[in-house]
Tab-separated table of C-alpha atoms and ligand atoms in Angstrom:
chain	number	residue	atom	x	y	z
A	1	UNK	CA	0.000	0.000	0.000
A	2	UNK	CA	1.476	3.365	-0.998
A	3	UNK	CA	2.121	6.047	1.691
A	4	UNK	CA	0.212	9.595	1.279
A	5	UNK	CA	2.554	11.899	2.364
A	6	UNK	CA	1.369	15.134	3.964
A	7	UNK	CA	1.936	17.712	6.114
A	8	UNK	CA	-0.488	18.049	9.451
A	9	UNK	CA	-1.976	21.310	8.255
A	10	UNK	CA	-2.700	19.485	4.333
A	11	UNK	CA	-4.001	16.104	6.338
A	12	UNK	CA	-6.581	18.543	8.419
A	13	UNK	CA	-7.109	21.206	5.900
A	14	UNK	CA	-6.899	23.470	8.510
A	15	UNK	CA	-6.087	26.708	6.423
A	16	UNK	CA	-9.636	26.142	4.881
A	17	UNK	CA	-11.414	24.777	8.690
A	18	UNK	CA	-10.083	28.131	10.483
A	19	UNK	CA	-11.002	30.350	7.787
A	20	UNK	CA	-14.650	29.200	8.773
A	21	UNK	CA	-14.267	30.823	11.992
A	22	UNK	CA	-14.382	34.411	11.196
A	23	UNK	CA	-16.982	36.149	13.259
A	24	UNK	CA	-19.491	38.428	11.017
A	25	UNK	CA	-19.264	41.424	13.706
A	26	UNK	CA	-15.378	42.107	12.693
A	27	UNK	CA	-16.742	43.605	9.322
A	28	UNK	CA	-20.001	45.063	10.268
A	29	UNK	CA	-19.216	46.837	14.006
A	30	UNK	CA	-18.540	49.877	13.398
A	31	UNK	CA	-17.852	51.175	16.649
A	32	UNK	CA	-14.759	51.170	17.622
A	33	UNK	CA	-15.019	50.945	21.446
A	34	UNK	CA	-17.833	47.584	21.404
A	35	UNK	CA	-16.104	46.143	17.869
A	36	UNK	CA	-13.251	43.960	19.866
A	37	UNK	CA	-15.816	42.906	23.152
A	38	UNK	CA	-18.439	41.475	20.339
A	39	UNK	CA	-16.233	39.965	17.535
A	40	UNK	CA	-14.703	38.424	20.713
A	41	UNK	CA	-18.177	36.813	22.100
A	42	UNK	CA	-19.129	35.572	18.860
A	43	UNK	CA	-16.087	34.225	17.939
A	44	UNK	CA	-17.415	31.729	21.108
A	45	UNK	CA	-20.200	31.818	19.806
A	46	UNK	CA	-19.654	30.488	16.424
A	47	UNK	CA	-16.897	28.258	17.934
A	48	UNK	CA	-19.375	26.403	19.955
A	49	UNK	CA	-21.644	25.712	17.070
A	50	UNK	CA	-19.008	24.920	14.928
A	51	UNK	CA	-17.177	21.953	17.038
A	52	UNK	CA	-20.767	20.848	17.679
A	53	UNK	CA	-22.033	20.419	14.238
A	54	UNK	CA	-18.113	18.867	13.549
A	55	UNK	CA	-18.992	15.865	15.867
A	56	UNK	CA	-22.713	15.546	14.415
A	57	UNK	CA	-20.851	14.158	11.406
A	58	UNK	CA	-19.072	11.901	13.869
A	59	UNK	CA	-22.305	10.919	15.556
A	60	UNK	CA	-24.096	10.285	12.172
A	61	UNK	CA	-21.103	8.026	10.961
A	62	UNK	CA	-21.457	5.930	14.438
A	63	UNK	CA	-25.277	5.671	14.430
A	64	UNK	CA	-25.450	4.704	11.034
A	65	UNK	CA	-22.704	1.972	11.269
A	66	UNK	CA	-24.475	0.499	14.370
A	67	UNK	CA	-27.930	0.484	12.874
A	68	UNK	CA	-26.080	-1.157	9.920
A	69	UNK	CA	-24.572	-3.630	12.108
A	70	UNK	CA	-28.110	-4.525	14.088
A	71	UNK	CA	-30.720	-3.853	11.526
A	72	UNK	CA	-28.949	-5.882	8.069
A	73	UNK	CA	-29.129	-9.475	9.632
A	74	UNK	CA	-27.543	-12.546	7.423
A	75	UNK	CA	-29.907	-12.894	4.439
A	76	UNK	CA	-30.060	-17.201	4.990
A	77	UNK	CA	-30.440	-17.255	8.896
A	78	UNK	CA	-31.583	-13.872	9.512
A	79	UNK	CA	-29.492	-13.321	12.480
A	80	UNK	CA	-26.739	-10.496	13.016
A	81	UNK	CA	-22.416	-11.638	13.369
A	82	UNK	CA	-22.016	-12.488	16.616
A	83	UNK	CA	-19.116	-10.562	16.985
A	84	UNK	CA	-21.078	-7.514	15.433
A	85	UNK	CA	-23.139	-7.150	19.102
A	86	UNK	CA	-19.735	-5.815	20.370
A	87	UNK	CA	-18.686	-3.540	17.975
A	88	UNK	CA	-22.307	-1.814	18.107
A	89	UNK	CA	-22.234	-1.536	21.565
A	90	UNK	CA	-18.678	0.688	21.538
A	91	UNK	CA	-20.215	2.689	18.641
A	92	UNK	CA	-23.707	3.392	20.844
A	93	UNK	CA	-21.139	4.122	23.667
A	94	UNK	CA	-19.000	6.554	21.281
A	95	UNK	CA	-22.502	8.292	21.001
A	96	UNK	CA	-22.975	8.770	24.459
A	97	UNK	CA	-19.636	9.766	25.930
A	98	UNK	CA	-20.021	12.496	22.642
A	99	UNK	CA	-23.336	13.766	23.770
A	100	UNK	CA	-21.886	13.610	27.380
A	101	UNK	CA	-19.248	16.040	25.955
A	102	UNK	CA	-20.742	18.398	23.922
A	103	UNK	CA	-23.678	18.897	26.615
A	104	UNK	CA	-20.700	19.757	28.594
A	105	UNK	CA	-19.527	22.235	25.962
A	106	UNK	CA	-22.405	25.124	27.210
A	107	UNK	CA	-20.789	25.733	30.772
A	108	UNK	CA	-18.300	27.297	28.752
A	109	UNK	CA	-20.762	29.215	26.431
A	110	UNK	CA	-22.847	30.448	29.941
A	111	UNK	CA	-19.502	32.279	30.538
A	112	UNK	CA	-20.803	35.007	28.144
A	113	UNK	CA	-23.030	37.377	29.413
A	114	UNK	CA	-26.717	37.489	28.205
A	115	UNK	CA	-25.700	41.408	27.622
A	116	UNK	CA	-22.760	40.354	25.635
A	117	UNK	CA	-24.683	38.105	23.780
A	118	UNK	CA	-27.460	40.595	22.860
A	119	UNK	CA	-25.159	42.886	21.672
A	120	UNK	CA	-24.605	40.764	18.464
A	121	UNK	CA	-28.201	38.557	18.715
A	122	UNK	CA	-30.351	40.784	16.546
A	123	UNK	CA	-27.895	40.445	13.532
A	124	UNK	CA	-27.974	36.494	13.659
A	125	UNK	CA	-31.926	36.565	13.346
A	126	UNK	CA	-33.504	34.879	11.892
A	127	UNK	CA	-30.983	32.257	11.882
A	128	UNK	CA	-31.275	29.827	14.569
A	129	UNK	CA	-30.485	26.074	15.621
A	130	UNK	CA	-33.343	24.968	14.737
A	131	UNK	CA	-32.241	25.166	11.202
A	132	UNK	CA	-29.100	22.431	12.101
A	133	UNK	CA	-30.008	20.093	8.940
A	134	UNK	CA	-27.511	17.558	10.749
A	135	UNK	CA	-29.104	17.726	13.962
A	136	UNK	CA	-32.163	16.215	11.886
A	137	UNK	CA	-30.160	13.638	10.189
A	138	UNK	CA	-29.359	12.127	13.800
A	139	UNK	CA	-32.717	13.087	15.506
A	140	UNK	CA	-34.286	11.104	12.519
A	141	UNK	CA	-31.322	8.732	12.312
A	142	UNK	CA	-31.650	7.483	16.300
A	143	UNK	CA	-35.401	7.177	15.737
A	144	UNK	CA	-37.436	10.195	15.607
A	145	UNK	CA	-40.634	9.827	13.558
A	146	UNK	CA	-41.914	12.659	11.779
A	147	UNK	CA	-45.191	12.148	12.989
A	148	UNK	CA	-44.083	12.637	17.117
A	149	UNK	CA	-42.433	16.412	16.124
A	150	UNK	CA	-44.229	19.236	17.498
A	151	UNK	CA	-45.990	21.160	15.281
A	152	UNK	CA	-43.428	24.336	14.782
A	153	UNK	CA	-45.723	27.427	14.142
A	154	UNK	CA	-47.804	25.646	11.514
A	155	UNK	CA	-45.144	25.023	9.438
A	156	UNK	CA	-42.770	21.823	8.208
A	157	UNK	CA	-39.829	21.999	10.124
A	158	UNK	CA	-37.136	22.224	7.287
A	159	UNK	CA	-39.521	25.072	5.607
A	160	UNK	CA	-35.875	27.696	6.317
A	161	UNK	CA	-33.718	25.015	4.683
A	162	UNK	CA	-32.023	25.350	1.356
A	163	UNK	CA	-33.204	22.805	-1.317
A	164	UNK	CA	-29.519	21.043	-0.895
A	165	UNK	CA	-30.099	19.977	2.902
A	166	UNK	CA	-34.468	19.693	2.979
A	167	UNK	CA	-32.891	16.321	0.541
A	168	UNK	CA	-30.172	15.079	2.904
A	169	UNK	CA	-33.596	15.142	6.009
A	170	UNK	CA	-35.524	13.396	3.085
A	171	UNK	CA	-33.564	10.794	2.442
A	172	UNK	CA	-32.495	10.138	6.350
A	173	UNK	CA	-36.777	10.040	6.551
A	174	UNK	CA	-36.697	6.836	3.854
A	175	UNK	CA	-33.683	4.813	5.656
A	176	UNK	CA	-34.171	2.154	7.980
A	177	UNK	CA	-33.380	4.208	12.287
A	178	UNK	CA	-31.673	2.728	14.645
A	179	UNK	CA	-34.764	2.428	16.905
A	180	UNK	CA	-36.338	0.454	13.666
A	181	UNK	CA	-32.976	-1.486	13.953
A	182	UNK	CA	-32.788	-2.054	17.825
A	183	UNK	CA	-36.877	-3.238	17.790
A	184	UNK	CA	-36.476	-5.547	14.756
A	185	UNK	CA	-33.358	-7.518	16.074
A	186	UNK	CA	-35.188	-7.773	20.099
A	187	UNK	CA	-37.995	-9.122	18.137
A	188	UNK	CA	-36.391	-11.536	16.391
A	189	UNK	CA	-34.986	-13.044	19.997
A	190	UNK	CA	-36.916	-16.819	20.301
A	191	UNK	CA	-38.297	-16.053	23.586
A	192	UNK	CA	-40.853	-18.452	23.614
A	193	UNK	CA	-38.737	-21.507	21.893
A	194	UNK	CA	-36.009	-20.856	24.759
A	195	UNK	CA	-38.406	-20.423	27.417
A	196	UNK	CA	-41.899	-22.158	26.596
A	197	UNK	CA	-44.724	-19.776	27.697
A	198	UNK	CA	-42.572	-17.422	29.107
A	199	UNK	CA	-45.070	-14.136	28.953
A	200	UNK	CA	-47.636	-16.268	30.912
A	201	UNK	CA	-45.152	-17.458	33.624
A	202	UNK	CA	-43.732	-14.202	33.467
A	203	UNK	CA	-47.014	-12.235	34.068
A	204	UNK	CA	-48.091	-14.611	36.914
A	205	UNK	CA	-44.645	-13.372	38.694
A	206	UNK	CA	-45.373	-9.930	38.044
A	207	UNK	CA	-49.309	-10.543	39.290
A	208	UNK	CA	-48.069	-12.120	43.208
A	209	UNK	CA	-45.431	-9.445	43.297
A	210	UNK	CA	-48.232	-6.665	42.671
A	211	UNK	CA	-50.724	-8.720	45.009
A	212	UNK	CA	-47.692	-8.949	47.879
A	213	UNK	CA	-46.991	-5.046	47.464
A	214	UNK	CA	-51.324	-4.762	47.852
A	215	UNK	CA	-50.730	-6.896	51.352
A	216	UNK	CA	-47.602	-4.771	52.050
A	217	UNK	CA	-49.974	-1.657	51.428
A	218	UNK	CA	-52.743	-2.631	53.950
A	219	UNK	CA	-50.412	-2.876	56.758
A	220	UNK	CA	-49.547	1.052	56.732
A	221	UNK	CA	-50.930	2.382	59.500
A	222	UNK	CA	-51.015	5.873	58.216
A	223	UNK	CA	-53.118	5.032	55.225
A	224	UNK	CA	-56.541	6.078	55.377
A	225	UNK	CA	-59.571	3.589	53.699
A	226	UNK	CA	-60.297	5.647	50.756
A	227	UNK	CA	-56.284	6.310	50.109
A	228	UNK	CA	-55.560	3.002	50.523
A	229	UNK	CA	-58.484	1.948	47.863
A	230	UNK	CA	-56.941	4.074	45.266
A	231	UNK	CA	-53.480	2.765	45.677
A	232	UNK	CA	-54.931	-0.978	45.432
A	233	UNK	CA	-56.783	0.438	42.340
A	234	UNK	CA	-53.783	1.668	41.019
A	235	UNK	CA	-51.819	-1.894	41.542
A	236	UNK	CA	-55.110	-3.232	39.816
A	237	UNK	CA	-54.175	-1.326	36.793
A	238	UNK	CA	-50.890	-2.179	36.908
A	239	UNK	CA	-51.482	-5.899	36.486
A	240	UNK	CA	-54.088	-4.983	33.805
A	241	UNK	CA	-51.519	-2.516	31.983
A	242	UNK	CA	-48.828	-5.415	32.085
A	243	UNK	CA	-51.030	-7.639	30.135
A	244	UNK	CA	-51.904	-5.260	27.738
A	245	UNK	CA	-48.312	-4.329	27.256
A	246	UNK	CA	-46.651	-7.841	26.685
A	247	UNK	CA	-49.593	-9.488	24.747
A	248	UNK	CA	-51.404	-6.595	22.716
A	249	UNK	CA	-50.681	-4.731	19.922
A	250	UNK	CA	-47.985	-3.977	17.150
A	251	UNK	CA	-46.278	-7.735	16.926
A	252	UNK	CA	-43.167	-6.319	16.631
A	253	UNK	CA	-43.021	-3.767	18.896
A	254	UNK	CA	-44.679	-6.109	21.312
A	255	UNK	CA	-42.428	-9.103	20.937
A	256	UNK	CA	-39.538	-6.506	21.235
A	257	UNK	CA	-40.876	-5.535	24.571
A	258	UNK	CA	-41.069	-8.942	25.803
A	259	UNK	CA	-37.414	-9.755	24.940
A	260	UNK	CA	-36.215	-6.715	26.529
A	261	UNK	CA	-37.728	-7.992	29.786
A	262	UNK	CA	-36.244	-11.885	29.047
A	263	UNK	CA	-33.272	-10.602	28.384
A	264	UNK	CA	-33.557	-8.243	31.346
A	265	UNK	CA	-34.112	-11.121	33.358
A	266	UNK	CA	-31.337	-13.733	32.746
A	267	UNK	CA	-29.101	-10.832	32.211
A	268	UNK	CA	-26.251	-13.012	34.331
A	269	UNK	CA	-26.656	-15.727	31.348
A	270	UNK	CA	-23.168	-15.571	29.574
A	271	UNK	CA	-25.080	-15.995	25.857
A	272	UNK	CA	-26.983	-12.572	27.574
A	273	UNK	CA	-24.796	-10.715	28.461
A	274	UNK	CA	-24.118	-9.150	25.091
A	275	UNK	CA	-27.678	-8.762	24.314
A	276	UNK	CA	-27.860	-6.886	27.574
A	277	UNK	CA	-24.938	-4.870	26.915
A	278	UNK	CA	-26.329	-3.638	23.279
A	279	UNK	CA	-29.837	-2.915	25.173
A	280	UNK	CA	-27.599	-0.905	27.669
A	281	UNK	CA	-25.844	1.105	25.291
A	282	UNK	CA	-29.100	2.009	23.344
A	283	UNK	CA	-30.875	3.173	26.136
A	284	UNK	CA	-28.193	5.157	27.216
A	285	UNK	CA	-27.504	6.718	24.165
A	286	UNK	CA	-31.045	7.896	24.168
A	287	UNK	CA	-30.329	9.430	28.202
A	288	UNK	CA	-27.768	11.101	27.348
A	289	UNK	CA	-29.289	12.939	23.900
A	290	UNK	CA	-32.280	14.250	26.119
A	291	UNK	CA	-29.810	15.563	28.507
A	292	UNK	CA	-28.133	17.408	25.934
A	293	UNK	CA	-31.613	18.946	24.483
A	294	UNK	CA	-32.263	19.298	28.195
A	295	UNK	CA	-28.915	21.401	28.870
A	296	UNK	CA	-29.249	23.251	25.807
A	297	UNK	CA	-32.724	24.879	26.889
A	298	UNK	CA	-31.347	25.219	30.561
A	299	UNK	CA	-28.760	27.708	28.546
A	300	UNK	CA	-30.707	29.299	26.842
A	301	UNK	CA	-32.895	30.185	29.283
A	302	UNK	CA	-30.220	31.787	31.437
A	303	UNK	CA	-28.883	33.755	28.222
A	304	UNK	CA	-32.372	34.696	26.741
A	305	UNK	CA	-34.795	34.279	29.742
A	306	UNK	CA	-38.438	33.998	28.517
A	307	UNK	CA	-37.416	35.856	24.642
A	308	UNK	CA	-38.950	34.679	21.294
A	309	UNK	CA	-36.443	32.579	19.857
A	310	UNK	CA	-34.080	34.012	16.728
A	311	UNK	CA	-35.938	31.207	14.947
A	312	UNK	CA	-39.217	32.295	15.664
A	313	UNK	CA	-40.253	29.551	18.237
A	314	UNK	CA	-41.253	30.533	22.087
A	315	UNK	CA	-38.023	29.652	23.155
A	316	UNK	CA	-37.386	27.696	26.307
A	317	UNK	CA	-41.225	26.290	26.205
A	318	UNK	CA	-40.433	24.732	23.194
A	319	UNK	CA	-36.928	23.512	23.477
A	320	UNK	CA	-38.814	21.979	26.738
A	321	UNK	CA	-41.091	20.901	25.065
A	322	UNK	CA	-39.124	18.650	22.647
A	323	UNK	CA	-36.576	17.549	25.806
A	324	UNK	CA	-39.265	15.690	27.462
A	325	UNK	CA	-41.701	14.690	24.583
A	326	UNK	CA	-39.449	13.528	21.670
A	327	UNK	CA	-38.784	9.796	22.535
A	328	UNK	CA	-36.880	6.940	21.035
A	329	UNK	CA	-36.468	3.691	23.420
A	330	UNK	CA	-39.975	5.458	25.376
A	331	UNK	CA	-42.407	2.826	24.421
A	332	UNK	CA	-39.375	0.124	25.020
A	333	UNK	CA	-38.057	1.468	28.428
A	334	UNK	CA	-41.644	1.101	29.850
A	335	UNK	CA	-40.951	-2.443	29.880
A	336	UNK	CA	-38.934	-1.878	32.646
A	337	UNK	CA	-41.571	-1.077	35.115
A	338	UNK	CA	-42.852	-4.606	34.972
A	339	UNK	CA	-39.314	-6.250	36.012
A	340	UNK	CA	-39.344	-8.933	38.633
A	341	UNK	CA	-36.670	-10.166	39.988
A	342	UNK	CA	-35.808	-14.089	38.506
A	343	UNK	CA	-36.338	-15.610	41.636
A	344	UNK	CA	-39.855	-15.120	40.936
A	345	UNK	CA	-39.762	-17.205	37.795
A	346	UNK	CA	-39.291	-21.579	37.761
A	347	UNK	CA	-35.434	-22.307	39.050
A	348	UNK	CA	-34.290	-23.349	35.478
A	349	UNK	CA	-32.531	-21.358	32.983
A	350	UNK	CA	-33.885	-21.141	29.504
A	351	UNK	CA	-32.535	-23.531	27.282
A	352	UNK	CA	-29.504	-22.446	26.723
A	353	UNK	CA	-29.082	-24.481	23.325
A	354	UNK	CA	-31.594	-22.851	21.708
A	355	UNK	CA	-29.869	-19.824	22.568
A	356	UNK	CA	-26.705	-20.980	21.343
A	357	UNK	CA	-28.183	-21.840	17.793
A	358	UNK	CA	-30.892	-19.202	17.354
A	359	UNK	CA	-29.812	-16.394	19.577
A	360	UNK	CA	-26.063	-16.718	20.110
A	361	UNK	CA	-25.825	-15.143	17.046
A	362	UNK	CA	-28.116	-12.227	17.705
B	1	HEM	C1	-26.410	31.736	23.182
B	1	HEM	C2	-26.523	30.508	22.758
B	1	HEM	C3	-27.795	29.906	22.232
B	1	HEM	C4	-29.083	30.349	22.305
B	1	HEM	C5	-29.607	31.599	22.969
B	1	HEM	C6	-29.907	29.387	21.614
B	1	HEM	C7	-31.279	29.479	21.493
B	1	HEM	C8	-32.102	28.587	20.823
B	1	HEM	C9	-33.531	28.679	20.687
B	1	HEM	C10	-34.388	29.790	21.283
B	1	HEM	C11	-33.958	27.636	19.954
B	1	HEM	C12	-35.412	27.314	19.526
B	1	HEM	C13	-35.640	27.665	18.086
B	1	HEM	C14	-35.695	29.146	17.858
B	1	HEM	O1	-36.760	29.745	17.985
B	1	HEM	O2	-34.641	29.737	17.527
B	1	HEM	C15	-32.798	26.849	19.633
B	1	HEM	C16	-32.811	25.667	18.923
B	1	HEM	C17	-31.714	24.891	18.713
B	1	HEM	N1	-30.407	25.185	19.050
B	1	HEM	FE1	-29.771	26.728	20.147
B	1	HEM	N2	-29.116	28.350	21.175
B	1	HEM	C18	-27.823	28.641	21.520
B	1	HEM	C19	-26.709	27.853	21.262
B	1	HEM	C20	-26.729	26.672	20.605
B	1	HEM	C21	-25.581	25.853	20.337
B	1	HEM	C22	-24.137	26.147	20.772
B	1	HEM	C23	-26.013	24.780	19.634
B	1	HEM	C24	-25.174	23.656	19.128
B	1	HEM	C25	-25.165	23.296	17.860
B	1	HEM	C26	-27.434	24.917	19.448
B	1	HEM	C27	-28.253	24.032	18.766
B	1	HEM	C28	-29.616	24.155	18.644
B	1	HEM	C29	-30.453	23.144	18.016
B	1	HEM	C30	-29.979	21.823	17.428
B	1	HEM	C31	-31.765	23.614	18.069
B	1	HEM	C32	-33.031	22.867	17.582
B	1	HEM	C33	-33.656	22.178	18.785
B	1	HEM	C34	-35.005	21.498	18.507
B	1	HEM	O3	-35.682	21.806	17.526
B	1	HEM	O4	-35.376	20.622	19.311
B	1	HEM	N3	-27.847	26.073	20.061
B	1	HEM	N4	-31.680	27.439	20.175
């Protein structure tokens, strides 16, 4: 294989990367007094964006790669490489220590002042954020259905984007997400062929552990009749939900639900314990990319307060709005409130041969 030989500046192209950086207020402050105080704010300014939307490439490479790896299983036995389960996992972990870092990244932008900041705001507007076509790709990329966005002031969320990047959110829309990916492989997991009847055995479990909690309840002496009645109403519904949840339903989604909570279970299993791992990493790829739309509206509200946003939007509701509500594990991590311990369950493992053939190679 031939060398490239290069120089670190020609490797990085880092005469054309820093050229990027140049703030706008250099050429259009014309006082001479605020000039050097703004262009240096929004040189952070446009330095934080820029390093941000530099690893969103990063993240969209990983994501992709480990939907790739779950979601394209062998055409003849329609099960993923074993050793593919690991390599996932450290790309779903890449993802979160990134999102860890770059919700770190706004301590250092709340070291402007909001006064420093408005001093150069009105000249971004209307650009905003919200226009990030990249931050679309991976919203859409980890999972994000059009359908679950909140309606932006009546209009389509890429209406502000040029023609060039309202194609590269198209086309993400059409490709296969790595929640479609992490559902489709749980679902193919042969729960019931490895453990016969395991959502009935399992549900039983879950029913005595709600009906011990009920006895548990009616021994508090500080409960009054009519609280205690709703909390046993509320256990009642709990038992009724559970059913509902593992047996109702999208088949997919639904068998994907109970193989998060089989897997869950025998967790200790050493055929599992990848399985577990990948489920691990997913879910906490998904924490920590709330957090970060979580951090980013804590920021803004300190630097804007309650101000329209420079994209039109109401601001902090909104940004709040999407930190709690947009979802991509939601309807999977429920699951976990119906956990009981495996002592619960019959002494034996599940058959651990069938796992070898049909799910070893998850
Ligand atoms: C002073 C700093 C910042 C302020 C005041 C600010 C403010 C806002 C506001 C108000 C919105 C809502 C849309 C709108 O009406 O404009 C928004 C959206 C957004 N901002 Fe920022 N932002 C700041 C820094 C950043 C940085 C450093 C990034 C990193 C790339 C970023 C990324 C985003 C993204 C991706 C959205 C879309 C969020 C969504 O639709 O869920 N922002 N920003």
């Amino acid at each position: 294989m031939s060398r490239r030989s290069s120089t670190y500046h020609d490797y990085l192209q880092l005469n054309k990367l820093l050229a990027c950086q140049l703030p706008p207020s250099l050429e259009t402050e014309s006082n001479e007094d605020t000039r050097e105080l703004i262009h240096h704010e929004e040189l952070l300014f446009i330095t934080m964006h820029q390093t941000i939307e530099l690893w969103f490439v990063m993240a969209k490479a990983d994501l992709g790669l480990a939907r790739d790896l779950i979601g394209r299983p062998n055409e003849d036995d329609k099960q993923v490489p074993e050793e593919d389960i690991p390599k996932a996992c450290t790309l779903l972990q890449r993802n979160s220590e990134l999102f860890k870092l770059l919700t770190s990244q706004f301590t250092i932008i709340e070291t402007m002042a909001p006064l420093n900041f408005l001093a150069f705001r009105d000249q971004l507007i209307p650009a905003s954020g919200f226009q990030s076509w990249q931050f679309r790709e991976v919203e859409i990329l980890a999972g994000l259905s059009e359908s679950e966005r909140i309606n932006f002031e009546g209009k389509p969320y890429f209406s502000e984007m040029p023609e060039e990047h309202r194609k590269k959110v198209a086309a993400r829309v059409e490709e296969m997400s790595l929640r479609d990916a992490v559902i489709g492989w749980l679902a193919r997991t042969p729960v019931d062929e490895a453990f016969p009847n395991f959502v009935e055995t399992f549900l039983k479990a879950h029913d005595d552990y709600i009906d011990e909690q009920v006895e548990h309840q009616k021994k508090n002496p500080h409960l009054g009749a009519e609280q205690l009645a709703k909390i046993i109403e509320r256990f009642g519904q709990s038992k009724e939900k559970a059913r509902v949840f593992f047996c109702e339903g999208d088949e997919t989604a639904r068998k994907a639900r109970v193989a998060l909570v089989f897997i869950s279970t025998y967790r200790d299993e050493p055929l599992l314990r990848w399985p577990y791992a990948l489920i691990t990493q997913a879910l906490e790829f998904e924490e920590h990319f709330r957090l970060f739309r979580f951090r980013h509206a804590r920021m803004v509200e300190r630097m804007i307060g309650l101000r329209v946003g420079s994209g039109g939007s109401n601001g902090v509701s909104y940004l709040d709005a999407t930190a709690s509500q947009y979802r991509i594990f939601g309807d999977l991590l429920q699951s976990v409130s119906y956990l009981v311990d495996k002592s619960r369950l019959p002494a034996e493992s599940p058959n651990a041969e069938i796992l070898r053939f049909k799910f070893g190679g998850i």
